[in-house]
Coordinates of C-alpha atoms in Angstrom, one line a residue:
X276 CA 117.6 94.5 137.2
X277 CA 115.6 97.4 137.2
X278 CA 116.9 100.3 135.3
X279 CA 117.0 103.9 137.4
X280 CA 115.0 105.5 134.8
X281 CA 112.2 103.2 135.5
X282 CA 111.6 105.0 139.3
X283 CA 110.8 107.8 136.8
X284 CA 107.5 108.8 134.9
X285 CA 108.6 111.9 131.9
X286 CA 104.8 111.0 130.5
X287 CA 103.8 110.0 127.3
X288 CA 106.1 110.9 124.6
X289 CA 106.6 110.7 120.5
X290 CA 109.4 109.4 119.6
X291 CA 109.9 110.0 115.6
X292 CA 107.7 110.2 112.5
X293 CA 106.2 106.6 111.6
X294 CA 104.2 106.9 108.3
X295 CA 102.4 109.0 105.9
X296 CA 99.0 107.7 104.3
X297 CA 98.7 109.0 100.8
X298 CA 95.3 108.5 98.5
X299 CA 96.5 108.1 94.9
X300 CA 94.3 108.5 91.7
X301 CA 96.7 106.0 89.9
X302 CA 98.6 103.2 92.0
X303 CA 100.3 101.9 89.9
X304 CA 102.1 104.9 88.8
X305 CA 102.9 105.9 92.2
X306 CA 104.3 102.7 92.9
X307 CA 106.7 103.2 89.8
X308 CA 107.7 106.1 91.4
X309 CA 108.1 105.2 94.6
X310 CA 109.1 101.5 94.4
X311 CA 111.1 101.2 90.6
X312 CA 112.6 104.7 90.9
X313 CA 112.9 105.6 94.6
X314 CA 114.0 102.2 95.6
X315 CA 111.2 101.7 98.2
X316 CA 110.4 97.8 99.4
X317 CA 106.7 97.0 98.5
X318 CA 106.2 95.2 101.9
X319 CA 102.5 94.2 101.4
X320 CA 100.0 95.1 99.1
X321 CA 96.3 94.3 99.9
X322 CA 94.3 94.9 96.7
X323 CA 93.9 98.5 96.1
X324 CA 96.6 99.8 99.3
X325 CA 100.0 99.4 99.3
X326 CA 102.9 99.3 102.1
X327 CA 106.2 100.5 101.5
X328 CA 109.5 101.5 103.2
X329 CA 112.8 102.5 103.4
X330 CA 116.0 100.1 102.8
X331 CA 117.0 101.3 106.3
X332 CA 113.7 100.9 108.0
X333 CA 113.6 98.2 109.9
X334 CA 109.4 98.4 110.6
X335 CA 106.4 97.3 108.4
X336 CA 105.9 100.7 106.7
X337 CA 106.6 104.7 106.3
X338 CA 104.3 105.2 103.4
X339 CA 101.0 103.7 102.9
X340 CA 99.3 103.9 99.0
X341 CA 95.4 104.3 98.8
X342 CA 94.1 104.5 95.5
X343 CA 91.0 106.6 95.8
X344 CA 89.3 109.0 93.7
X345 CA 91.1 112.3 96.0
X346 CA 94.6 112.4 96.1
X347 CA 94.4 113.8 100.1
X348 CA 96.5 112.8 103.1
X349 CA 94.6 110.2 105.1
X350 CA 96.8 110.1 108.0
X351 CA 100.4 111.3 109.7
X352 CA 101.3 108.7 111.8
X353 CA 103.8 109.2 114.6
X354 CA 105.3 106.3 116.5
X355 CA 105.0 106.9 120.5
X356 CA 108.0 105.8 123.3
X357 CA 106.1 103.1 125.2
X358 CA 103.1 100.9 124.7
X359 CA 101.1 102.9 127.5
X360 CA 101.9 106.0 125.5
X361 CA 98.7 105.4 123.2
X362 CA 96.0 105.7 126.0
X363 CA 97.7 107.9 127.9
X364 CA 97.3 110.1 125.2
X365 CA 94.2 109.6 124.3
X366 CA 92.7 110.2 128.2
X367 CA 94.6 113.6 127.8
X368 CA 92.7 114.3 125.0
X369 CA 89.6 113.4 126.2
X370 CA 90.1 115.5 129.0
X371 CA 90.8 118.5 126.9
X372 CA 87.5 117.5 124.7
X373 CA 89.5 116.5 121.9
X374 CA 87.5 114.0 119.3
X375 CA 89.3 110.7 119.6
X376 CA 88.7 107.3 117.3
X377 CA 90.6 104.9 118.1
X378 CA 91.8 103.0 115.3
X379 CA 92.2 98.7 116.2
X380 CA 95.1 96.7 115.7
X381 CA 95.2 95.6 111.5
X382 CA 93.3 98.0 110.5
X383 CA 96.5 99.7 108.8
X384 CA 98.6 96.2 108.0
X385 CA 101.3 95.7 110.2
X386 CA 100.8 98.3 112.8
X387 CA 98.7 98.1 116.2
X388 CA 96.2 100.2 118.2
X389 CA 96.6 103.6 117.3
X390 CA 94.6 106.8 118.3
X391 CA 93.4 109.2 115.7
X392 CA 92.5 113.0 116.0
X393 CA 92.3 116.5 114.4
X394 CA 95.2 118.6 115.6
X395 CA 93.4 121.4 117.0
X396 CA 93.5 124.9 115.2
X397 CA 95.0 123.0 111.7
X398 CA 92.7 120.3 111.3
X399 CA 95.3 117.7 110.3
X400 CA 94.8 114.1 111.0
X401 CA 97.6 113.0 112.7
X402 CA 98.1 109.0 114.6
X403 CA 100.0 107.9 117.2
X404 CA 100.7 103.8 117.6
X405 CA 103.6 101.9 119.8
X406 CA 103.6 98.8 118.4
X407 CA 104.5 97.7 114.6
X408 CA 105.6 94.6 112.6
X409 CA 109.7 94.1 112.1
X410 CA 109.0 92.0 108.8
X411 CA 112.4 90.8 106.7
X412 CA 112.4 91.2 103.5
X413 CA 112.1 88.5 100.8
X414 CA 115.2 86.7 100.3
X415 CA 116.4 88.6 96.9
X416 CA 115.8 91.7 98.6
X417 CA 117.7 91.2 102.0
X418 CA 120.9 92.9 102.7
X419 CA 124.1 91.6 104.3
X420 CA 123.9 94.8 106.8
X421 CA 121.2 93.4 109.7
X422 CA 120.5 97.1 109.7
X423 CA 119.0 97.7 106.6
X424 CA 116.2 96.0 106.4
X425 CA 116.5 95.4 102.5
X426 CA 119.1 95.8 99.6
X427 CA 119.7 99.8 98.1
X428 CA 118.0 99.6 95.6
X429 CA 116.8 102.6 93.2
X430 CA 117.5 106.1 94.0
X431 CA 118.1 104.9 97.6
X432 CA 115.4 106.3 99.6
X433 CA 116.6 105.3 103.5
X434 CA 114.0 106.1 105.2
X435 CA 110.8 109.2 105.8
X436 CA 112.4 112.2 107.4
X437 CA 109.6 114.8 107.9
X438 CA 106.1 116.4 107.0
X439 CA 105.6 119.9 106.1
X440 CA 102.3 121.3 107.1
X441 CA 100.2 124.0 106.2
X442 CA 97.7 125.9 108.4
X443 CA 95.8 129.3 108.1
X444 CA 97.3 132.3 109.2
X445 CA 94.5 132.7 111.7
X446 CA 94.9 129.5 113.6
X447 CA 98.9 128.9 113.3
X448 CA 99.9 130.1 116.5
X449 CA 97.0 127.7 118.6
X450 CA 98.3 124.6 116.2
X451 CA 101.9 125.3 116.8
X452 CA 102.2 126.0 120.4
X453 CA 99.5 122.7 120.6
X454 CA 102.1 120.2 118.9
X455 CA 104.6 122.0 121.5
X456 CA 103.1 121.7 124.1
X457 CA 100.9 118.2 123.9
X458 CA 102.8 116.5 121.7
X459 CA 106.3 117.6 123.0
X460 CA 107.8 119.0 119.5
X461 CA 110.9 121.6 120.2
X462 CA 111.1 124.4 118.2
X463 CA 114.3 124.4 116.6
X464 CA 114.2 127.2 113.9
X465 CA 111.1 129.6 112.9
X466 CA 110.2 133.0 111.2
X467 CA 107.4 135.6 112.1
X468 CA 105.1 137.7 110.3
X469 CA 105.5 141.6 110.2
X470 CA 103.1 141.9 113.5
X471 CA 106.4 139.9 115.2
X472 CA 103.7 137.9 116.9
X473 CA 102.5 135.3 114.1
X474 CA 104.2 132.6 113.3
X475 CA 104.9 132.4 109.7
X476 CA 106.5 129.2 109.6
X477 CA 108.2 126.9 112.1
X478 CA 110.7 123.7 112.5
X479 CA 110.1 121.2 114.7
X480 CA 111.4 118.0 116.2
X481 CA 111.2 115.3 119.0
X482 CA 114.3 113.4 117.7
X483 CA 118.3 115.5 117.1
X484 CA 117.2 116.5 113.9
X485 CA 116.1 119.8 112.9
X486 CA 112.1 118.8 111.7
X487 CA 110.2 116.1 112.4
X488 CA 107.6 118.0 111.6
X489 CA 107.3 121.7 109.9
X490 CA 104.7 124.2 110.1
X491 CA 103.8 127.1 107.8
X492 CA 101.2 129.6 107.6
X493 CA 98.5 129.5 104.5
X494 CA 97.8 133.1 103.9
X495 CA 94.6 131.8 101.6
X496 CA 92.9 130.7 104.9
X497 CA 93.3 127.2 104.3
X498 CA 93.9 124.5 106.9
X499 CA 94.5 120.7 106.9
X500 CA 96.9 121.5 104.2
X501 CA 100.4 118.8 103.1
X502 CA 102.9 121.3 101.9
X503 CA 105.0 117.7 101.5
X504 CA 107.1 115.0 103.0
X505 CA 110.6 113.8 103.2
X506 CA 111.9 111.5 102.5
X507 CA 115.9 111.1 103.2
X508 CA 119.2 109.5 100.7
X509 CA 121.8 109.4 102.4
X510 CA 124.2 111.8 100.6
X511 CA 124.2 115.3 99.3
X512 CA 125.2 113.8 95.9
X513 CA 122.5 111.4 95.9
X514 CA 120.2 114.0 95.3
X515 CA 121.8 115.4 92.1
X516 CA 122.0 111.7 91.3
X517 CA 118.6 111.9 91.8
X518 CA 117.5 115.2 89.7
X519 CA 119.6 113.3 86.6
X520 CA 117.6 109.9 86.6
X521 CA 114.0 111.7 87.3
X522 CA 114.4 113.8 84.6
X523 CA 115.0 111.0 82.1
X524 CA 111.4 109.5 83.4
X525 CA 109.6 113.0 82.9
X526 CA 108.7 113.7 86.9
X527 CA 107.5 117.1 87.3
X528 CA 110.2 119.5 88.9
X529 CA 108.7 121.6 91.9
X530 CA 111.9 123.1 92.8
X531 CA 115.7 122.2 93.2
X532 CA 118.1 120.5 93.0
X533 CA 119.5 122.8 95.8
X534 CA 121.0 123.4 99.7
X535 CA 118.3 125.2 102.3
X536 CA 120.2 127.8 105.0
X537 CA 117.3 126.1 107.5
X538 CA 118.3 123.0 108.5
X539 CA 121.1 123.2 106.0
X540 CA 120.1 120.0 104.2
X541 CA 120.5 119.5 100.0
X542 CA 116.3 119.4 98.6
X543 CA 114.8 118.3 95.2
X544 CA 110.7 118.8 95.3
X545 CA 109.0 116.9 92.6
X546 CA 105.3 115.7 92.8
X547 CA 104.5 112.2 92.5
X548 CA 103.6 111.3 88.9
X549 CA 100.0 109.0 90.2
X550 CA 99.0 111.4 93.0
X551 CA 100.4 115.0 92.6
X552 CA 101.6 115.2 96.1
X553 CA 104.5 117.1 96.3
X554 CA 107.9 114.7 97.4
X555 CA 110.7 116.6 98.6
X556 CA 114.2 114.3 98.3
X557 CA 116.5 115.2 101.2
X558 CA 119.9 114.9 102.4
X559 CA 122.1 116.0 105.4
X560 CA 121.2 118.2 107.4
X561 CA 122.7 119.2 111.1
X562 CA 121.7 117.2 114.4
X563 CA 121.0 119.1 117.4
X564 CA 122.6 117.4 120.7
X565 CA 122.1 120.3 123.3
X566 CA 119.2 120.4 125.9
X567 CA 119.6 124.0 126.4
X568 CA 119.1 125.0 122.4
X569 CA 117.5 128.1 121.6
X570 CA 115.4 128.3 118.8
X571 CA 116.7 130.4 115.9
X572 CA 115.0 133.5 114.8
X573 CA 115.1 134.4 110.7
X574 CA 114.8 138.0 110.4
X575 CA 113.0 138.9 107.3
X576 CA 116.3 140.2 105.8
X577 CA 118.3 136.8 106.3
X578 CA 115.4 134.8 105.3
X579 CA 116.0 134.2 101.8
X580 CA 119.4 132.9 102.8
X581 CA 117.5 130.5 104.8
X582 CA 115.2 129.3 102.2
X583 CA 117.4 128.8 99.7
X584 CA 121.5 128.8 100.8
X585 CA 122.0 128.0 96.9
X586 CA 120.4 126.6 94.2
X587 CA 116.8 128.4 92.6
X588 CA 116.7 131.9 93.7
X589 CA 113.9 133.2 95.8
X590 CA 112.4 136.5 96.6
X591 CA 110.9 136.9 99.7
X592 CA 108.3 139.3 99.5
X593 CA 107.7 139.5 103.4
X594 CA 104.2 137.3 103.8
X595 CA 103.7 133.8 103.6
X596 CA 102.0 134.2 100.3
X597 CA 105.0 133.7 98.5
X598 CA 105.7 130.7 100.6
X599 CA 102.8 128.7 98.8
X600 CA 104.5 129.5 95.5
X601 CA 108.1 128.7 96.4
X602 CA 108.5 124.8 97.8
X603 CA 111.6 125.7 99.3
X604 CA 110.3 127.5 101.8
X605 CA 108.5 124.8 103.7
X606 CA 112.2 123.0 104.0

């Protein structure tokens, strides 16, 4: 029986953040980090890349290992609503002159067709896909709970939960409102520069959550920039759990333990011991339900509150200079 949302076309859609791809100088210590310590399932491992996820992800991957000789961000990946989603995408951004590639089915294990492209005015390499492998997990690693798709294991990483990105001062406002307005991200929180017109920094998201997807301003010029990613435990204790055990394995401290006022969720930033990419462990948060919500507005007076509700103090100093020093403020 046909469903009455089917007599409907909303267009094509993303539906939630799928994967990061990360290039590593030293695999196997990123895998120590991410797999022994954070408790993430090595899914596959093809020679030199590795596939990993969550013990509440249910898909082949969120985090794909490259060992190269540049620790960069290959790809964001973002999993589309429907099959058709892909093309229909990529004719949009053909019509809009957008380079495309499309990327075939395998050529990132598990997943299918996927198209790739620059975001326009950042330079960021984002994907969107549909379809993706459901693999279990070996037998010694499978839970009880048919929603997890392994055993907690580690520090108990459940799944990714957001990027931060990081674009030039001079080209924010065209990559924001693009993501917006192309790629259907709502602006849930955000912050401007003095002018009032500039965006300084900005929280996004397609699913209830506060950010799928963040985006701050690089006031060295710099674009194509990973400020970090998420990735989510699923209690506010787990990430002073967390701060304890890392310590005793000497990973590098960015900033935190502590509670952001944006988003209100508990942080820890460290940087991954084999690639130097900056981690941020995450936990709670607030879920936005209303289709009417307003995006919030921090004043430059309340933003320190919003950067850091408690834990390392911060200074604002009113630019987004001292963003790139202080982690926290990418949330």
């Amino acid at each position: 029986m046909a469903k009455l949302s089917d007599r409907y076309d909303p267009g094509p859609q993303v539906a939630q953040c799928g994967a990061i791809n990360l290039g590593t100088k030293d695999l196997e210590k990123s895998l120590h980090f991410f797999s022994d310590l954070l408790g993430m399932e090595i899914v596959q491992r093809d020679g030199n890349i590795a596939y990993l996820r969550g013990y509440q992800e249910l898909t082949h991957h969120s985090l794909v290992l490259q060992q190269q000789e540049e620790s960069i961000v290959n790809s964001y990946s973002f999993r589309v609503k429907r099959p058709e989603d892909v093309e229909l995408f990529a004719t949009e951004f053909e019509r809009q002159e957008i380079e495309t590639l499309e990327v075939p089915t395998g050529a990132e294990a598990g997943r299918g067709t996927a198209v790739r492209f620059l975001v326009p005015g950042s330079g960021h390499p984002f994907e969107l896909y549909y379809d993706i492998d459901k693999p279990e997990s070996a037998e010694e690693l499978r839970s009880k709970l048919p929603s997890n798709s392994s055993r907690r294991r580690g520090l108990g990483v459940r799944r990714i939960d957001h990027f931060n990105v990081q674009t030039s001062r001079e080209t924010i406002n065209q990559a924001e409102s693009w993501v917006r307005n192309n790629l259907g991200f709502n602006r849930r929180e955000y912050a401007l520069h003095r002018d009032d017109t500039t965006v300084l920094a900005s929280w996004m998201s397609v699913t209830p959550q506060v950010h799928d997807l963040a985006m701050v301003a690089n006031s060295f010029g710099k674009t194509g920039q990973l400020h970090h990613v998420a990735f989510n435990l699923e209690n506010l204790s787990d990430v002073l759990t967390a701060a304890d055990v890392l310590r005793d394995f000497d990973v590098t401290f960015d900033l935190g333990p502590g509670k952001h006022g944006i988003g209100q969720a508990m942080y820890l930033y460290v940087l991954d011991p084999g690639s130097g990419h900056r981690v941020e462990i995450y936990a709670g948060g607030y879920l936005i339900f209303d289709p009417d919500w307003e995006p919030i507005k921090w004043e430059r007076e309340q933003f320190p509150d919003g950067l850091t509700w408690y834990g390392d103090p911060f200074v604002y100093k009113g630019d987004a200079r001292s963003l790139e020093t202080t982690p926290s403020a990418g949330l």
